[in-house]
Coordinates of N, CA and C in Angstrom, one line a residue:
X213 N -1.7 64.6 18.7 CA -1.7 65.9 19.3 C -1.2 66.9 18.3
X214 N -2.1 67.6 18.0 CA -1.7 68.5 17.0 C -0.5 69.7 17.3
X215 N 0.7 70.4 16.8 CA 1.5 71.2 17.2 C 1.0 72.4 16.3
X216 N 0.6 73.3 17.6 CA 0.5 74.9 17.1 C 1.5 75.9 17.7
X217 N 2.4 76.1 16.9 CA 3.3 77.0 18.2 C 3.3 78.5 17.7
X218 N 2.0 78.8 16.7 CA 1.6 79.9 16.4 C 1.4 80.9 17.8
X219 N 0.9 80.9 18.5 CA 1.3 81.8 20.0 C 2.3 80.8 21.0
X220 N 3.5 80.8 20.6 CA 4.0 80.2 21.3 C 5.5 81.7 21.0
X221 N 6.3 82.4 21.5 CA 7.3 83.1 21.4 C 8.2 82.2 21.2
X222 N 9.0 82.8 19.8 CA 10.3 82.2 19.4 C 11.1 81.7 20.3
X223 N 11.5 82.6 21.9 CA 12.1 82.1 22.4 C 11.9 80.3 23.6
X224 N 10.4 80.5 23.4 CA 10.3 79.5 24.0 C 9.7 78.1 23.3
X225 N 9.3 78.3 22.5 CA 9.5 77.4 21.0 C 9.9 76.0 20.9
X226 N 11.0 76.2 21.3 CA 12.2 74.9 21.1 C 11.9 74.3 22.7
X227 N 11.4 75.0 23.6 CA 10.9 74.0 24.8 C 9.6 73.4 25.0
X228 N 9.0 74.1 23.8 CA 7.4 73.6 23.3 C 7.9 72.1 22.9
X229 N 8.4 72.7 21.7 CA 8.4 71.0 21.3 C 9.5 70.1 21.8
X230 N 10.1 70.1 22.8 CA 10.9 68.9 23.3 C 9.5 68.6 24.5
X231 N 9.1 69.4 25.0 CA 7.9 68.9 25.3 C 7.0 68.3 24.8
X232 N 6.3 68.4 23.8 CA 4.8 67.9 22.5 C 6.1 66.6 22.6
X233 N 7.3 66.7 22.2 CA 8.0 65.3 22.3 C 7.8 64.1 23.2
X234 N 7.9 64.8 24.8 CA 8.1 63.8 25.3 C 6.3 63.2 25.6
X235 N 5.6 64.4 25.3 CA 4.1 63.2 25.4 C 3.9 62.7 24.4
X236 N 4.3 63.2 23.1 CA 3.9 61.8 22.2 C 4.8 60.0 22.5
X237 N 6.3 60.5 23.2 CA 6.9 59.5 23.3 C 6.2 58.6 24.6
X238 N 5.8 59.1 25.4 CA 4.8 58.9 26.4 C 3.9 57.9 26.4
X239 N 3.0 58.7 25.6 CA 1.8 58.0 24.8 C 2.3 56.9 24.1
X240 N 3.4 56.8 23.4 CA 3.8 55.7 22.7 C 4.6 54.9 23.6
X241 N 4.4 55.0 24.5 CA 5.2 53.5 25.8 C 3.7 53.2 26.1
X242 N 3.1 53.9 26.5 CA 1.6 53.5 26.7 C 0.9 52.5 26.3
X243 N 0.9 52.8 24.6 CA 0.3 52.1 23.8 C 1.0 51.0 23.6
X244 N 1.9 50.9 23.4 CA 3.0 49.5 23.5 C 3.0 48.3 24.4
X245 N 2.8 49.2 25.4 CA 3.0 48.5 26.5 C 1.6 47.6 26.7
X246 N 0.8 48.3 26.2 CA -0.7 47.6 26.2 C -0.6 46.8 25.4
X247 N -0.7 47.2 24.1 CA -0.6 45.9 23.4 C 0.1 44.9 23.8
X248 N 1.4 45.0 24.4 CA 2.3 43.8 24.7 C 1.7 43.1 25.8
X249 N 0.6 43.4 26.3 CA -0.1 43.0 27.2 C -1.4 42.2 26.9
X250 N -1.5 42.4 25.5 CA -3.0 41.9 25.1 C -2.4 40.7 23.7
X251 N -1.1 41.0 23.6 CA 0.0 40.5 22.8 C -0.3 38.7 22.9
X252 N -0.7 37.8 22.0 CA -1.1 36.4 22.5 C 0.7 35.8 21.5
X253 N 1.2 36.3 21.0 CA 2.1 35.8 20.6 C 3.3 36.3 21.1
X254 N 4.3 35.4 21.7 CA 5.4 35.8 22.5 C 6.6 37.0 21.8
X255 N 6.4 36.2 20.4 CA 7.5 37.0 19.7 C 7.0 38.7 19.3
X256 N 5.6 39.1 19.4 CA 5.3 40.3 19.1 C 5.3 41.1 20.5
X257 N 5.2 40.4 21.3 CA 5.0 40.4 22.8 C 6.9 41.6 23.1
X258 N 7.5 40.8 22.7 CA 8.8 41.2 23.1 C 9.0 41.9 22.2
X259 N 8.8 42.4 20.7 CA 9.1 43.5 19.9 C 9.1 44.5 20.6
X260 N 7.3 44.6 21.3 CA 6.5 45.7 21.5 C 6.8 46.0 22.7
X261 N 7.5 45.1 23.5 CA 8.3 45.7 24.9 C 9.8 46.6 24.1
X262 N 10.3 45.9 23.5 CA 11.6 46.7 23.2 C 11.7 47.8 22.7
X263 N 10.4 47.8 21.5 CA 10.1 49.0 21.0 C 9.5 50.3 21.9
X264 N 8.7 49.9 23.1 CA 8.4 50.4 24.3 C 9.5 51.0 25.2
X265 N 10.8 50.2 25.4 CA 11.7 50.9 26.0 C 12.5 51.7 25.1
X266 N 12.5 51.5 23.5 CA 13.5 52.7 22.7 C 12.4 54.1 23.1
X267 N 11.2 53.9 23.4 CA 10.7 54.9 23.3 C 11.0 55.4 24.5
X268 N 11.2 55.0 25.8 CA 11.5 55.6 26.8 C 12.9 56.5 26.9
X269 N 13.9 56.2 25.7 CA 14.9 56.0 25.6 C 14.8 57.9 25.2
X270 N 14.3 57.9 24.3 CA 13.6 59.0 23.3 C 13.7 59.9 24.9
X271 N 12.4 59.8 25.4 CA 11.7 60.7 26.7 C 12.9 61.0 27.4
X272 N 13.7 60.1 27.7 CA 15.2 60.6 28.2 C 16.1 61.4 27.3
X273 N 16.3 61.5 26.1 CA 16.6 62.4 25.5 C 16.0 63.8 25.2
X274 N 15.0 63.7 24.9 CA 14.0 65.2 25.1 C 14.1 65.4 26.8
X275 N 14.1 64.9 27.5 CA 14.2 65.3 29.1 C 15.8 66.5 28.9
X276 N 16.8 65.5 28.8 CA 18.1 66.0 29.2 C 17.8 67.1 28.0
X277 N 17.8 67.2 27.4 CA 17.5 68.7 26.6 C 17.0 69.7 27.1
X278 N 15.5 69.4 27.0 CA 14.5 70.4 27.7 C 15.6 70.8 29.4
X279 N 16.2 70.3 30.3 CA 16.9 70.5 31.7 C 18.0 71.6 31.0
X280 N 18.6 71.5 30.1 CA 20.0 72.5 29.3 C 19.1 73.6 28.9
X281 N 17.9 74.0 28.5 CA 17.0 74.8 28.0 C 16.4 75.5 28.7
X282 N 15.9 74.9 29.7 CA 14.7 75.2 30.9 C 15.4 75.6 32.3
X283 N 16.0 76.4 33.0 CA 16.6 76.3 34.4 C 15.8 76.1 35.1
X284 N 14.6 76.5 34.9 CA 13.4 76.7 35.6 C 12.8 75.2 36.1
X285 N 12.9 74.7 34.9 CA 12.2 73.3 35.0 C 13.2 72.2 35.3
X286 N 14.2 72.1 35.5 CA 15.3 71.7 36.4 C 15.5 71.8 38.0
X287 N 15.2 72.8 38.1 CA 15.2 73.2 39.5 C 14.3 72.4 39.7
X288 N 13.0 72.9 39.3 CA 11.5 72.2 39.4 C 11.9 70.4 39.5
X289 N 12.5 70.0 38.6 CA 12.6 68.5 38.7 C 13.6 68.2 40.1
X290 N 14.1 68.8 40.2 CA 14.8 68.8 41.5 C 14.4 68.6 42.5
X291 N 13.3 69.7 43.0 CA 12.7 70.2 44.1 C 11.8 68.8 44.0
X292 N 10.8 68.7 43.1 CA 10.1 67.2 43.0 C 10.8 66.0 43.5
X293 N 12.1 65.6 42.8 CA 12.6 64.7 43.8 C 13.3 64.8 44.9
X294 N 13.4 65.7 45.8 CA 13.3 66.5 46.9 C 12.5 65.7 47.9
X295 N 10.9 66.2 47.4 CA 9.9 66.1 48.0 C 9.5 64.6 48.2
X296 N 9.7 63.7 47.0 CA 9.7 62.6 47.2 C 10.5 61.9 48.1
X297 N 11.4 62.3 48.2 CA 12.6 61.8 49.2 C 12.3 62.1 50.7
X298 N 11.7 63.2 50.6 CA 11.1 63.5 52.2 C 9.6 62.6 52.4
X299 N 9.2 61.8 51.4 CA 7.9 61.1 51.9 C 8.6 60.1 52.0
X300 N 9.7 59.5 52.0 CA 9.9 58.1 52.0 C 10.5 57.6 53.3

C-alpha cells in the first residue's frame, strides 16, 4: 500500500498513518495466518502463529493511539460496540 499523504492536511497526517498502520498490520495477520495454515511443518506452523499475534499486538497499539488522536473515531468505536451489544 503505497503512502501519499501529499493531500492529506498536516493536521490530520499523523491519523493517516496510524491508520496505513493498522492495515498493513492487518494484512500481515492475514498472511501469516494463511501460511500457518498451508504450513506442513509444525515448527514454522507455530512461528507464523506467534509472529501473527505480535502483529495483532502492533494493531492494538496503533488502535489506542489513533482513540487519543481521533475523538471522533472513539465515539465511533463505541457506538459500534453499542450496536453490537444490542444484536446479541
Amino acid at each position: 500500500m503505497p503512502l501519499d499523504l501529499s493531500k492529506v492536511s498536516q493536521e490530520n497526517a499523523d491519523k493517516e498513518i496510524l491508520r496505513i498502520g493498522m492495515l498493513a498490520e492487518l494484512d500481515a495477520i492475514n498472511l501469516y495466518e494463511q501460511m500457518a495454515a498451508m504450513a506442513q511443518d509444525g515448527n514454522l506452523k507455530k512461528v507464523l502463529l506467534d509472529v501473527a499475534k505480535e502483529e495483532k499486538t502492533h494493531v492494538g497499539e496503533f488502535q489506542a493511539m489513533l482513540l487519543k488522536a481521533d475523538q471522533e473515531q472513539a465515539e465511533e468505536l463505541k457506538e459500534g460496540e453499542k450496536e453490537i451489544e444490542e444484536m446479541s
